[in-house]
């Protein structure tokens, strides 16, 4: 539920969780470690109320977390948002580094996928009683297994 705190809208932790994709526990943790600043509390209930700026910032953090970005990189991202012009290069480097990290993950996933597909092919050959097919696949599996390491 959205309420108005003065002239700013605010949302509950439950709504912030839905908006950002971050669990309530993660939101509390991010506040505890200082990734997000202290969250104002509703005077009557004591519940956290996230204002407009916090909502936008936490939504961005949710997107970054979904990419697997580290907490340190998220801290750097927030620090680089201070508006200084020379931070553009730092921000570019931060995102390029994470693009590279994801590309490496994709390549590892392709290797894993190939290994699993070959194993499925092996068992399909066994199911068919195709000894020649099995013999053809075994060396490919051995090579794929080496690539997994």
PDB file of C-alpha atoms in Angstrom:
ATOM      1  CA  UNK A   1       0.000   0.000   0.000  1.00  0.00           C
ATOM      2  CA  UNK A   2       1.271   3.451  -0.870  1.00  0.00           C
ATOM      3  CA  UNK A   3       0.899   6.265   1.619  1.00  0.00           C
ATOM      4  CA  UNK A   4       1.927   9.871   1.555  1.00  0.00           C
ATOM      5  CA  UNK A   5       4.620  11.138   3.893  1.00  0.00           C
ATOM      6  CA  UNK A   6       4.402  14.899   3.529  1.00  0.00           C
ATOM      7  CA  UNK A   7       4.656  15.430  -0.217  1.00  0.00           C
ATOM      8  CA  UNK A   8       6.484  12.158  -0.929  1.00  0.00           C
ATOM      9  CA  UNK A   9       4.849   8.807  -1.566  1.00  0.00           C
ATOM     10  CA  UNK A  10       6.198   5.885   0.425  1.00  0.00           C
ATOM     11  CA  UNK A  11       5.792   2.135   0.202  1.00  0.00           C
ATOM     12  CA  UNK A  12       5.944  -0.698   2.710  1.00  0.00           C
ATOM     13  CA  UNK A  13       8.703  -3.276   2.784  1.00  0.00           C
ATOM     14  CA  UNK A  14       6.301  -5.802   1.248  1.00  0.00           C
ATOM     15  CA  UNK A  15       5.591  -3.489  -1.679  1.00  0.00           C
ATOM     16  CA  UNK A  16       9.273  -2.594  -1.991  1.00  0.00           C
ATOM     17  CA  UNK A  17      10.028  -6.306  -2.222  1.00  0.00           C
ATOM     18  CA  UNK A  18       7.492  -6.722  -5.038  1.00  0.00           C
ATOM     19  CA  UNK A  19       8.737  -3.634  -6.885  1.00  0.00           C
ATOM     20  CA  UNK A  20      12.430  -4.507  -6.651  1.00  0.00           C
ATOM     21  CA  UNK A  21      12.370  -8.298  -6.763  1.00  0.00           C
ATOM     22  CA  UNK A  22      14.478  -8.316  -3.589  1.00  0.00           C
ATOM     23  CA  UNK A  23      13.210 -10.290  -0.614  1.00  0.00           C
ATOM     24  CA  UNK A  24      12.265  -8.470   2.566  1.00  0.00           C
ATOM     25  CA  UNK A  25      15.234 -10.147   4.272  1.00  0.00           C
ATOM     26  CA  UNK A  26      17.551  -8.824   1.550  1.00  0.00           C
ATOM     27  CA  UNK A  27      16.146  -5.310   1.931  1.00  0.00           C
ATOM     28  CA  UNK A  28      16.789  -5.465   5.669  1.00  0.00           C
ATOM     29  CA  UNK A  29      20.281  -6.846   5.059  1.00  0.00           C
ATOM     30  CA  UNK A  30      21.122  -4.110   2.541  1.00  0.00           C
ATOM     31  CA  UNK A  31      20.048  -1.546   5.120  1.00  0.00           C
ATOM     32  CA  UNK A  32      22.087  -3.298   7.850  1.00  0.00           C
ATOM     33  CA  UNK A  33      25.300  -3.307   5.765  1.00  0.00           C
ATOM     34  CA  UNK A  34      24.763   0.265   4.614  1.00  0.00           C
ATOM     35  CA  UNK A  35      24.156  -0.469   0.937  1.00  0.00           C
ATOM     36  CA  UNK A  36      20.945   1.494   1.331  1.00  0.00           C
ATOM     37  CA  UNK A  37      20.648   4.225   3.916  1.00  0.00           C
ATOM     38  CA  UNK A  38      18.489   4.034   7.005  1.00  0.00           C
ATOM     39  CA  UNK A  39      14.862   3.618   6.044  1.00  0.00           C
ATOM     40  CA  UNK A  40      12.368   5.929   7.761  1.00  0.00           C
ATOM     41  CA  UNK A  41       9.752   4.242   9.925  1.00  0.00           C
ATOM     42  CA  UNK A  42       6.056   4.862  10.130  1.00  0.00           C
ATOM     43  CA  UNK A  43       5.481   6.721  13.416  1.00  0.00           C
ATOM     44  CA  UNK A  44       2.415   4.730  14.391  1.00  0.00           C
ATOM     45  CA  UNK A  45       3.482   1.204  13.414  1.00  0.00           C
ATOM     46  CA  UNK A  46       7.285   1.403  13.281  1.00  0.00           C
ATOM     47  CA  UNK A  47       7.246  -0.304   9.871  1.00  0.00           C
ATOM     48  CA  UNK A  48       9.751   0.709   7.215  1.00  0.00           C
ATOM     49  CA  UNK A  49       8.481   3.198   4.621  1.00  0.00           C
ATOM     50  CA  UNK A  50      10.502   3.605   1.430  1.00  0.00           C
ATOM     51  CA  UNK A  51      10.273   7.037  -0.195  1.00  0.00           C
ATOM     52  CA  UNK A  52      10.385   7.876  -3.907  1.00  0.00           C
ATOM     53  CA  UNK A  53      14.160   8.209  -4.269  1.00  0.00           C
ATOM     54  CA  UNK A  54      14.777   5.017  -2.280  1.00  0.00           C
ATOM     55  CA  UNK A  55      12.264   3.129  -4.427  1.00  0.00           C
ATOM     56  CA  UNK A  56      14.083   4.099  -7.633  1.00  0.00           C
ATOM     57  CA  UNK A  57      17.500   3.301  -6.171  1.00  0.00           C
ATOM     58  CA  UNK A  58      16.434  -0.047  -4.696  1.00  0.00           C
ATOM     59  CA  UNK A  59      14.704  -1.004  -7.929  1.00  0.00           C
ATOM     60  CA  UNK A  60      18.048  -0.422  -9.699  1.00  0.00           C
ATOM     61  CA  UNK A  61      19.820  -2.537  -7.063  1.00  0.00           C
ATOM     62  CA  UNK A  62      17.291  -5.311  -7.696  1.00  0.00           C
ATOM     63  CA  UNK A  63      18.156  -5.244 -11.386  1.00  0.00           C
ATOM     64  CA  UNK A  64      21.881  -5.301 -10.641  1.00  0.00           C
ATOM     65  CA  UNK A  65      21.474  -8.195  -8.206  1.00  0.00           C
ATOM     66  CA  UNK A  66      19.482 -10.112 -10.822  1.00  0.00           C
ATOM     67  CA  UNK A  67      22.564  -9.926 -13.050  1.00  0.00           C
ATOM     68  CA  UNK A  68      24.678 -11.469 -10.307  1.00  0.00           C
ATOM     69  CA  UNK A  69      26.565  -8.260  -9.602  1.00  0.00           C
ATOM     70  CA  UNK A  70      28.578  -8.376  -6.370  1.00  0.00           C
ATOM     71  CA  UNK A  71      27.743  -6.249  -3.357  1.00  0.00           C
ATOM     72  CA  UNK A  72      31.026  -4.387  -3.805  1.00  0.00           C
ATOM     73  CA  UNK A  73      30.167  -3.555  -7.406  1.00  0.00           C
ATOM     74  CA  UNK A  74      26.718  -2.375  -6.298  1.00  0.00           C
ATOM     75  CA  UNK A  75      28.407  -0.162  -3.685  1.00  0.00           C
ATOM     76  CA  UNK A  76      30.680   1.252  -6.390  1.00  0.00           C
ATOM     77  CA  UNK A  77      27.696   1.840  -8.670  1.00  0.00           C
ATOM     78  CA  UNK A  78      25.950   3.879  -5.975  1.00  0.00           C
ATOM     79  CA  UNK A  79      29.140   5.798  -5.219  1.00  0.00           C
ATOM     80  CA  UNK A  80      29.682   6.573  -8.915  1.00  0.00           C
ATOM     81  CA  UNK A  81      26.167   8.049  -9.149  1.00  0.00           C
ATOM     82  CA  UNK A  82      27.334  11.171  -7.332  1.00  0.00           C
ATOM     83  CA  UNK A  83      27.152  13.102 -10.613  1.00  0.00           C
ATOM     84  CA  UNK A  84      30.828  13.846 -11.212  1.00  0.00           C
ATOM     85  CA  UNK A  85      31.701  13.757 -14.891  1.00  0.00           C
ATOM     86  CA  UNK A  86      34.794  11.603 -14.467  1.00  0.00           C
ATOM     87  CA  UNK A  87      32.639   8.836 -13.010  1.00  0.00           C
ATOM     88  CA  UNK A  88      31.363   7.943 -16.491  1.00  0.00           C
ATOM     89  CA  UNK A  89      34.585   6.056 -17.220  1.00  0.00           C
ATOM     90  CA  UNK A  90      34.396   4.281 -13.859  1.00  0.00           C
ATOM     91  CA  UNK A  91      30.766   3.343 -14.481  1.00  0.00           C
ATOM     92  CA  UNK A  92      31.622   2.053 -17.971  1.00  0.00           C
ATOM     93  CA  UNK A  93      34.449  -0.071 -16.548  1.00  0.00           C
ATOM     94  CA  UNK A  94      32.152  -1.441 -13.852  1.00  0.00           C
ATOM     95  CA  UNK A  95      29.564  -2.544 -16.402  1.00  0.00           C
ATOM     96  CA  UNK A  96      32.131  -3.835 -18.907  1.00  0.00           C
ATOM     97  CA  UNK A  97      33.668  -5.972 -16.154  1.00  0.00           C
ATOM     98  CA  UNK A  98      30.256  -7.413 -15.370  1.00  0.00           C
ATOM     99  CA  UNK A  99      29.502  -8.020 -19.041  1.00  0.00           C
ATOM    100  CA  UNK A 100      32.743 -10.022 -19.205  1.00  0.00           C
ATOM    101  CA  UNK A 101      31.784 -11.960 -16.076  1.00  0.00           C
ATOM    102  CA  UNK A 102      28.415 -12.872 -17.572  1.00  0.00           C
ATOM    103  CA  UNK A 103      30.014 -13.825 -20.899  1.00  0.00           C
ATOM    104  CA  UNK A 104      32.328 -16.227 -19.045  1.00  0.00           C
ATOM    105  CA  UNK A 105      29.330 -17.686 -17.206  1.00  0.00           C
ATOM    106  CA  UNK A 106      27.516 -18.177 -20.515  1.00  0.00           C
ATOM    107  CA  UNK A 107      30.527 -19.955 -21.976  1.00  0.00           C
ATOM    108  CA  UNK A 108      30.710 -22.271 -18.928  1.00  0.00           C
ATOM    109  CA  UNK A 109      26.987 -22.972 -19.266  1.00  0.00           C
ATOM    110  CA  UNK A 110      27.439 -23.887 -22.956  1.00  0.00           C
ATOM    111  CA  UNK A 111      30.140 -26.395 -21.971  1.00  0.00           C
ATOM    112  CA  UNK A 112      27.855 -27.900 -19.311  1.00  0.00           C
ATOM    113  CA  UNK A 113      24.961 -28.037 -21.746  1.00  0.00           C
ATOM    114  CA  UNK A 114      27.100 -29.814 -24.353  1.00  0.00           C
ATOM    115  CA  UNK A 115      28.244 -32.393 -21.797  1.00  0.00           C
ATOM    116  CA  UNK A 116      24.668 -33.099 -20.707  1.00  0.00           C
ATOM    117  CA  UNK A 117      23.424 -33.305 -24.302  1.00  0.00           C
ATOM    118  CA  UNK A 118      26.162 -35.806 -25.139  1.00  0.00           C
ATOM    119  CA  UNK A 119      25.268 -37.901 -22.081  1.00  0.00           C
ATOM    120  CA  UNK A 120      21.616 -37.887 -23.170  1.00  0.00           C
ATOM    121  CA  UNK A 121      22.739 -38.925 -26.648  1.00  0.00           C
ATOM    122  CA  UNK A 122      24.809 -41.762 -25.141  1.00  0.00           C
ATOM    123  CA  UNK A 123      21.847 -43.084 -23.178  1.00  0.00           C
ATOM    124  CA  UNK A 124      19.573 -42.762 -26.195  1.00  0.00           C
ATOM    125  CA  UNK A 125      22.068 -44.876 -28.180  1.00  0.00           C
ATOM    126  CA  UNK A 126      22.099 -47.467 -25.387  1.00  0.00           C
ATOM    127  CA  UNK A 127      18.317 -47.450 -25.298  1.00  0.00           C
ATOM    128  CA  UNK A 128      18.264 -48.127 -29.073  1.00  0.00           C
ATOM    129  CA  UNK A 129      20.934 -50.801 -28.772  1.00  0.00           C
ATOM    130  CA  UNK A 130      23.199 -48.730 -31.050  1.00  0.00           C
ATOM    131  CA  UNK A 131      26.728 -49.797 -30.057  1.00  0.00           C
ATOM    132  CA  UNK A 132      28.291 -47.842 -32.943  1.00  0.00           C
ATOM    133  CA  UNK A 133      26.510 -44.697 -31.801  1.00  0.00           C
ATOM    134  CA  UNK A 134      27.736 -45.263 -28.243  1.00  0.00           C
ATOM    135  CA  UNK A 135      31.303 -45.766 -29.413  1.00  0.00           C
ATOM    136  CA  UNK A 136      31.136 -42.567 -31.461  1.00  0.00           C
ATOM    137  CA  UNK A 137      29.860 -40.503 -28.522  1.00  0.00           C
ATOM    138  CA  UNK A 138      32.212 -41.778 -25.785  1.00  0.00           C
ATOM    139  CA  UNK A 139      35.281 -39.817 -27.009  1.00  0.00           C
ATOM    140  CA  UNK A 140      33.158 -36.672 -27.373  1.00  0.00           C
ATOM    141  CA  UNK A 141      31.986 -37.087 -23.790  1.00  0.00           C
ATOM    142  CA  UNK A 142      35.593 -37.493 -22.629  1.00  0.00           C
ATOM    143  CA  UNK A 143      36.561 -34.265 -24.411  1.00  0.00           C
ATOM    144  CA  UNK A 144      33.554 -32.435 -22.999  1.00  0.00           C
ATOM    145  CA  UNK A 145      34.419 -33.713 -19.522  1.00  0.00           C
ATOM    146  CA  UNK A 146      37.900 -32.162 -19.876  1.00  0.00           C
ATOM    147  CA  UNK A 147      36.291 -28.867 -20.869  1.00  0.00           C
ATOM    148  CA  UNK A 148      34.277 -28.913 -17.634  1.00  0.00           C
ATOM    149  CA  UNK A 149      37.453 -28.644 -15.583  1.00  0.00           C
TER     150      UNK A 149
END
